[in-house]
Backbone as JSON, one array per atom type, in Angstrom:
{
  "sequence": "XXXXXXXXXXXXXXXXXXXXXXXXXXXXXXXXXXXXXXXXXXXXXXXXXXXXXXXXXXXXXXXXXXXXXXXXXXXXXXXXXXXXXXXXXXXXXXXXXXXXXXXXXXXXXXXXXXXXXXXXXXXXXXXXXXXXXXXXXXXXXXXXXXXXXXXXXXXXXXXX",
  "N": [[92.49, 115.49, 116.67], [95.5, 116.83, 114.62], [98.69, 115.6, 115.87], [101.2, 117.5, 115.61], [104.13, 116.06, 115.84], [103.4, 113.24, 115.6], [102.93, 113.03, 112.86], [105.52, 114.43, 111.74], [107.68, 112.79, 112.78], [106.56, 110.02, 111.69], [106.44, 111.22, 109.06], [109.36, 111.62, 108.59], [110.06, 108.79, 108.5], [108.53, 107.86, 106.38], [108.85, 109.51, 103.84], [111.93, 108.65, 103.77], [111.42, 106.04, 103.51], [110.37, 106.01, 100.93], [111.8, 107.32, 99.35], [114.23, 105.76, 99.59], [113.28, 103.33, 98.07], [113.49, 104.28, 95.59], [115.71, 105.17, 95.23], [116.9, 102.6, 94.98], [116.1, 101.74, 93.4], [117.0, 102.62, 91.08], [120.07, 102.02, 91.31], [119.54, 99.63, 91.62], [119.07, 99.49, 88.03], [116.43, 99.24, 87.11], [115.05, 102.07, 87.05], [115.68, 105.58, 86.01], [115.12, 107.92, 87.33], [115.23, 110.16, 89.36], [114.48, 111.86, 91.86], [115.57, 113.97, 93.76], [117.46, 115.03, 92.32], [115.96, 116.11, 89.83], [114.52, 117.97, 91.5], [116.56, 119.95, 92.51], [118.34, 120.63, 90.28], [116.09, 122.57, 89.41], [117.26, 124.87, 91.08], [119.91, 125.12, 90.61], [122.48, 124.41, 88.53], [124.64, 123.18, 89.11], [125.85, 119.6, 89.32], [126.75, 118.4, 91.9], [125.78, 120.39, 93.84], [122.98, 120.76, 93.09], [122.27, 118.12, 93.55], [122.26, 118.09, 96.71], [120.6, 120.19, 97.25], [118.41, 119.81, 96.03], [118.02, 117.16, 97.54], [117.38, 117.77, 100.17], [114.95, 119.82, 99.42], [113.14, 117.71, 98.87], [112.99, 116.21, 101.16], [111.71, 118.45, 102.72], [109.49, 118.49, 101.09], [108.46, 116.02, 101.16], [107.77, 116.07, 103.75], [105.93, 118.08, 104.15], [103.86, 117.12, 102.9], [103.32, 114.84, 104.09], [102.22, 116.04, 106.7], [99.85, 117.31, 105.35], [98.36, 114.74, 104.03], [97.95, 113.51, 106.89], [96.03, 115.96, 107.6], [93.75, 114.85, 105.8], [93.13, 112.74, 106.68], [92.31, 113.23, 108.94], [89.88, 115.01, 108.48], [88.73, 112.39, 107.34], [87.83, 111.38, 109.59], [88.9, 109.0, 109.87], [91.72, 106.58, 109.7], [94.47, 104.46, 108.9], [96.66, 102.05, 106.93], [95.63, 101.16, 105.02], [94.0, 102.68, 104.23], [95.61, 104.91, 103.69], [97.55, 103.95, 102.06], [95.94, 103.96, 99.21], [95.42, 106.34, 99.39], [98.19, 107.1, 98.73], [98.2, 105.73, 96.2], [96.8, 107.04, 94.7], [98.26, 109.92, 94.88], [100.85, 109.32, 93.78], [100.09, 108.41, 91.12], [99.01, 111.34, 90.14], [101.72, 112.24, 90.47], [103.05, 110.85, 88.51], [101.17, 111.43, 85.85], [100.37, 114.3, 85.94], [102.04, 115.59, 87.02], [104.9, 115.18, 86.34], [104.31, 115.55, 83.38], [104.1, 118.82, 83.23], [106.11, 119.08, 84.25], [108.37, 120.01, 82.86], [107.62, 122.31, 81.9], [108.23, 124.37, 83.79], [110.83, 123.97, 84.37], [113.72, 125.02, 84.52], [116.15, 123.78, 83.15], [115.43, 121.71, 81.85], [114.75, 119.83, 78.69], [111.75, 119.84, 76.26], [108.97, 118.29, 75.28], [108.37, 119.85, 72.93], [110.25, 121.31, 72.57], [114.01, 120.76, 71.98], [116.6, 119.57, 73.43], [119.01, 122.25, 74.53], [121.78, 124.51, 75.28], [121.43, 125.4, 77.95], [118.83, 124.34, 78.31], [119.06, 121.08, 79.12], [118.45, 118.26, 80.3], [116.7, 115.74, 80.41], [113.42, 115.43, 79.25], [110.89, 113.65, 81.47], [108.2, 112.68, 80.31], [105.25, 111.01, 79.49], [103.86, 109.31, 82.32], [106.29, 109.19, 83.19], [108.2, 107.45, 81.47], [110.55, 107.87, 79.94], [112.37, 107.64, 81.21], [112.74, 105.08, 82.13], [111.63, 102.12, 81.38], [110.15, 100.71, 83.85], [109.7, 102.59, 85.98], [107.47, 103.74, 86.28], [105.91, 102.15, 87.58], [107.55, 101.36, 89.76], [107.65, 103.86, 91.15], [104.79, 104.37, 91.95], [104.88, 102.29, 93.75], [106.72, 103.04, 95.63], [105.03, 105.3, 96.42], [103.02, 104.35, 97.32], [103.75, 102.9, 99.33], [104.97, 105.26, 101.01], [102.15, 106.37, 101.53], [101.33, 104.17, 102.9], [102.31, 104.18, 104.92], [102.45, 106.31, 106.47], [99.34, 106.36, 107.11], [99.47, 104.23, 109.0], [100.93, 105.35, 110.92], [98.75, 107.73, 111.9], [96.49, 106.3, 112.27], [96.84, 106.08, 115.15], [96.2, 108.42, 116.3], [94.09, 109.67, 114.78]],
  "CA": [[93.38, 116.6, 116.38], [96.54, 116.36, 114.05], [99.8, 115.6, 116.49], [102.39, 117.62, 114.94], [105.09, 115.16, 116.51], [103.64, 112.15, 115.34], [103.09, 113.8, 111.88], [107.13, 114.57, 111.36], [107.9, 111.2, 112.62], [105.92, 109.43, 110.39], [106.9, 111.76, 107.7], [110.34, 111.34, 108.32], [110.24, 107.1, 108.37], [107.96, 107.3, 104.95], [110.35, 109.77, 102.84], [112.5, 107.82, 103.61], [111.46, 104.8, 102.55], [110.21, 106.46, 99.76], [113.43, 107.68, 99.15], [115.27, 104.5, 99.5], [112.5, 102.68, 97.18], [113.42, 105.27, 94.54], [117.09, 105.03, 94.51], [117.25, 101.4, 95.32], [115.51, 101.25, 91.89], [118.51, 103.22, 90.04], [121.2, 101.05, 91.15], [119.16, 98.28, 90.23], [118.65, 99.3, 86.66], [115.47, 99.83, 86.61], [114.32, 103.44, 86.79], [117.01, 106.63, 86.19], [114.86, 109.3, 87.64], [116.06, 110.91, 90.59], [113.45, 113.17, 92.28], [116.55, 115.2, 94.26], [118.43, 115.49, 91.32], [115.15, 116.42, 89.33], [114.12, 119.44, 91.93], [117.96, 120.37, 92.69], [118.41, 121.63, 89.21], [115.46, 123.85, 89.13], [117.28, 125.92, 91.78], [121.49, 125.01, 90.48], [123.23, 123.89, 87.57], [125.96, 122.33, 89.32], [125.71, 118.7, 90.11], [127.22, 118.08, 93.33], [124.85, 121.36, 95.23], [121.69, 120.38, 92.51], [122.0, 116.94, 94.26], [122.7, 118.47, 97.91], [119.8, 121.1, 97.35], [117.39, 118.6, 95.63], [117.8, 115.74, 98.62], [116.92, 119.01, 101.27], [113.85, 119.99, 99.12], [112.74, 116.42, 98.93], [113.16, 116.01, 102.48], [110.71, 119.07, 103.11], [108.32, 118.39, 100.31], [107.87, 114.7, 102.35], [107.17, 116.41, 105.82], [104.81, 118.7, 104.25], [103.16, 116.3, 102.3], [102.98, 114.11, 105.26], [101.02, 116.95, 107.06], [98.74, 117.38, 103.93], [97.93, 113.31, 104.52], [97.02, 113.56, 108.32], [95.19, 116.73, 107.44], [92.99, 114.39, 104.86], [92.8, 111.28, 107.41], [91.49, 114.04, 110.56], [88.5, 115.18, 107.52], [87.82, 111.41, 106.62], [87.54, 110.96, 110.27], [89.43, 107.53, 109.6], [93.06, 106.36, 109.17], [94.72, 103.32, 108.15], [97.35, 101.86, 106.58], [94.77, 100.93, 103.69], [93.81, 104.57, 103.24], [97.07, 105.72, 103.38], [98.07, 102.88, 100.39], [94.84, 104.16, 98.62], [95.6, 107.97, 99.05], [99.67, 107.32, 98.25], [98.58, 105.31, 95.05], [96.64, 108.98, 94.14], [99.39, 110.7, 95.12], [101.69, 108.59, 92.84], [99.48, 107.97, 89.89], [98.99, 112.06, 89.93], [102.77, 112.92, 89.98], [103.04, 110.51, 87.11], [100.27, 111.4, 85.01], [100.23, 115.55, 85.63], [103.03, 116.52, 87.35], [105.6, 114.64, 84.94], [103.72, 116.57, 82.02], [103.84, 119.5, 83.16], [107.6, 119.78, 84.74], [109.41, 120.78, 81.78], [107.17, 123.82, 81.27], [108.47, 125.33, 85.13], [111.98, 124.0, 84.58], [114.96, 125.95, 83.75], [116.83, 123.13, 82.89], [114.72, 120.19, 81.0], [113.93, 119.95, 77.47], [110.6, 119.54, 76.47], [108.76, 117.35, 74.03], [108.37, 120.14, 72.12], [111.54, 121.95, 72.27], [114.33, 119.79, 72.3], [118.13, 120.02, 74.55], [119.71, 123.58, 74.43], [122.68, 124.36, 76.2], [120.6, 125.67, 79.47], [118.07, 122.87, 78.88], [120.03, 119.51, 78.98], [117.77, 117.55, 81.06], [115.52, 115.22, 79.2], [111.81, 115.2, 80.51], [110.26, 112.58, 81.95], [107.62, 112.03, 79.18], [104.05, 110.55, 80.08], [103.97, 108.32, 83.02], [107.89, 109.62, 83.13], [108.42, 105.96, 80.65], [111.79, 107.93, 79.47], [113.19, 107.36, 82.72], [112.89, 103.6, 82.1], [110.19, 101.24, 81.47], [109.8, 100.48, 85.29], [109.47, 103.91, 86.24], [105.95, 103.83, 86.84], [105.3, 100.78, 88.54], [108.79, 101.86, 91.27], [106.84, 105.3, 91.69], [103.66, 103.93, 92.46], [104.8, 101.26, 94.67], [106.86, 104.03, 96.68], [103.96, 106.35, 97.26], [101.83, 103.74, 98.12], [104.4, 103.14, 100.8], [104.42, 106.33, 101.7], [100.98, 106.35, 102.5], [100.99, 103.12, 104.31], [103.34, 104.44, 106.45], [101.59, 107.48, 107.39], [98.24, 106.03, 107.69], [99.67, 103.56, 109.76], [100.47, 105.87, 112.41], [97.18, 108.34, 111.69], [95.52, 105.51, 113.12], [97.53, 105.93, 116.72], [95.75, 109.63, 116.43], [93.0, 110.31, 114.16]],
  "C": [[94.75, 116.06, 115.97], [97.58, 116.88, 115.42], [101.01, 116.21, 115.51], [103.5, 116.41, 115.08], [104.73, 114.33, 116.01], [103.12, 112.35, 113.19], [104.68, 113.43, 111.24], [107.57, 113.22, 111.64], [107.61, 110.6, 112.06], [106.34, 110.08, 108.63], [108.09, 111.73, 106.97], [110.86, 110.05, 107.61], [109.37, 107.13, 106.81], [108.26, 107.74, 103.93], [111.33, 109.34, 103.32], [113.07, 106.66, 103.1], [111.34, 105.2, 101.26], [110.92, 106.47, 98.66], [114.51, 106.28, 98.47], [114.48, 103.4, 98.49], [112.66, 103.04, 95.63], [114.96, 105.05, 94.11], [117.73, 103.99, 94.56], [116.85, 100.63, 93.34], [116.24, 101.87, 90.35], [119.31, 102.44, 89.75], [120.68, 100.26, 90.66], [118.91, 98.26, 88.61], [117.23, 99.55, 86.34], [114.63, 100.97, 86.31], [116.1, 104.06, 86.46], [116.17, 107.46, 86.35], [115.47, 109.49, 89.24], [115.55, 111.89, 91.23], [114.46, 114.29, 92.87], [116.65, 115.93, 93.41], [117.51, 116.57, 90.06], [114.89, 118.16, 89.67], [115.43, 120.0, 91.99], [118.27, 121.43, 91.78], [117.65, 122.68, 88.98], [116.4, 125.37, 89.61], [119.41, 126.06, 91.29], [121.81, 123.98, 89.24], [124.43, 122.52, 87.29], [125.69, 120.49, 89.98], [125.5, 118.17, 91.64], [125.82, 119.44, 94.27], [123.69, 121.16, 94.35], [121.79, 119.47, 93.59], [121.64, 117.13, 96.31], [120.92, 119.44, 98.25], [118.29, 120.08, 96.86], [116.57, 117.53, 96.93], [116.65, 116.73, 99.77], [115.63, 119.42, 100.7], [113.09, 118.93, 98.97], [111.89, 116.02, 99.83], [111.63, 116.62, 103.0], [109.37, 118.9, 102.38], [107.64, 117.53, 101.17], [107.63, 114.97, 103.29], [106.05, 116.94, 105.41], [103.71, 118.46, 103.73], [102.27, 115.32, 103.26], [101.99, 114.53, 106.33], [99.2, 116.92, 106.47], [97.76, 115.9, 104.14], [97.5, 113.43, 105.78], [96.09, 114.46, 108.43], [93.69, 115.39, 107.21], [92.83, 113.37, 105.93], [91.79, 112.15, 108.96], [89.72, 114.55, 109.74], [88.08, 113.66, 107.52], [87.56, 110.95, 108.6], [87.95, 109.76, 110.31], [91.03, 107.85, 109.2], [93.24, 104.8, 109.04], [95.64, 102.87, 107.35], [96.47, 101.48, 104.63], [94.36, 101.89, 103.03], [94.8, 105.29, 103.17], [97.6, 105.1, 102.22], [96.99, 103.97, 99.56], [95.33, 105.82, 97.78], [97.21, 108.1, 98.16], [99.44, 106.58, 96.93], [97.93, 106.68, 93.83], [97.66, 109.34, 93.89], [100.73, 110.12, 94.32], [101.39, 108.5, 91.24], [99.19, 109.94, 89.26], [100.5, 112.62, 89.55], [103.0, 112.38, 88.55], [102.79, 110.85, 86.12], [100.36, 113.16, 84.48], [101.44, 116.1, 85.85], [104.57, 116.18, 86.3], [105.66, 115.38, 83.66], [104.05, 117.72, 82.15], [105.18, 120.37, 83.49], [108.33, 120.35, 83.97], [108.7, 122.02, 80.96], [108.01, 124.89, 82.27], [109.99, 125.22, 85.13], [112.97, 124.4, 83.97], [115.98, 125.17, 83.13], [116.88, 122.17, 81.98], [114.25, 120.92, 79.63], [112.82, 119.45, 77.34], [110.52, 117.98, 75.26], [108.5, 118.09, 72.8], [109.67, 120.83, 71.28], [112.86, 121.29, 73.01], [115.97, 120.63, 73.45], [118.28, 121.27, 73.79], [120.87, 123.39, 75.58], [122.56, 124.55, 77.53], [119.82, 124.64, 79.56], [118.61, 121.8, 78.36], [119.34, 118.34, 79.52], [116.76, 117.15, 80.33], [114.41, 114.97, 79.92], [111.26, 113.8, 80.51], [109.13, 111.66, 81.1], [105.91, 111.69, 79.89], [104.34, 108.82, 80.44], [105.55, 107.96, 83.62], [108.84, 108.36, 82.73], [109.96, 106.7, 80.38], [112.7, 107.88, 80.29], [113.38, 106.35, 82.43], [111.48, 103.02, 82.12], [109.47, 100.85, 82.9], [109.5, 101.44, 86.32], [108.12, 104.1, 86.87], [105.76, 103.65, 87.96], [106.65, 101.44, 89.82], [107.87, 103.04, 91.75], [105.96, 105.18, 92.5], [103.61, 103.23, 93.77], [105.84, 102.25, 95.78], [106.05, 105.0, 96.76], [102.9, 105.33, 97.82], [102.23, 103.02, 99.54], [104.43, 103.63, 101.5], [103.71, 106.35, 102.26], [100.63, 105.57, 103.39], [101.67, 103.64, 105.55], [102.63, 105.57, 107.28], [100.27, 107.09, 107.75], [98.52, 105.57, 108.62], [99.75, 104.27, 110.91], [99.35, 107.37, 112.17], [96.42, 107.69, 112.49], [95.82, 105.75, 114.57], [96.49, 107.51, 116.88], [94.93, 109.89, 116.2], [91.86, 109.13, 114.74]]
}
């Protein structure tokens, strides 16, 4: 049976890292996406409360995501830091591949690939594999969800 408690803990410590894998990879130059800054805008225009509102939806996406994962580890009857890599390189290789594609249809803000900046949409989309972010974009993504999941498998195993 899923431990709420060790759930949120775990969920907390792996957006986190997540987190810090993501914007560790800004400063360095290699990516410019910004998942806050990304969701933020759906809901605000303004920088400073996009960024503020973004980090806070982030936050909750990663707890409830983190749920979603111990759900899937209490079905496989197994956990693991190996099936949590496994499931978080899914869960990475899908935001990439679909959710990337598909963001600048839902967002009030991003131009597409078909229809380009306007003065409401300013935000340039992510592209396939979200490459217009930066060439490294991928590979940073990937290698923070597959963190993610290690982290939550890791403690899955204390439970499931």
């Amino acid at each position: 049976m899923i431990d709420p408690r060790t759930s949120l803990v775990a969920g907390v410590l792996a957006t986190g890292v997540l987190t810090l894998v993501m914007t560790a990879s800004q400063g360095l130059g290699w990516s410019r996406i910004s998942l806050p800054y990304m969701l933020g805008t759906i809901f605000s225009p303004r920088r400073g409360r996009a960024m503020a509102i973004g980090s806070l939806t982030h936050a909750v996406l990663g707890l409830l995501l983190a749920l979603f994962y111990f759900l899937v580890f209490e079905v496989w009857g197994r956990a693991g830091w190996e099936r949590g890599a496994a499931l978080g390189l899914l869960h990475g290789a899908f935001v990439l591949v679909v959710g990337m594609e598909i963001l600048p249809a839902w967002h009030p803000r991003m131009a597409s690939r078909h229809h380009g900046p306007t003065p409401t949409r300013q935000l340039e989309p992510p592209g396939f594999l979200a490459l217009n972010y930066g060439w490294a974009t991928p590979v940073v993504t990937l290698v923070a969800h597959l963190l993610y999941g290690a982290i939550l498998g890791a403690f899955a195993r204390t439970v499931v």
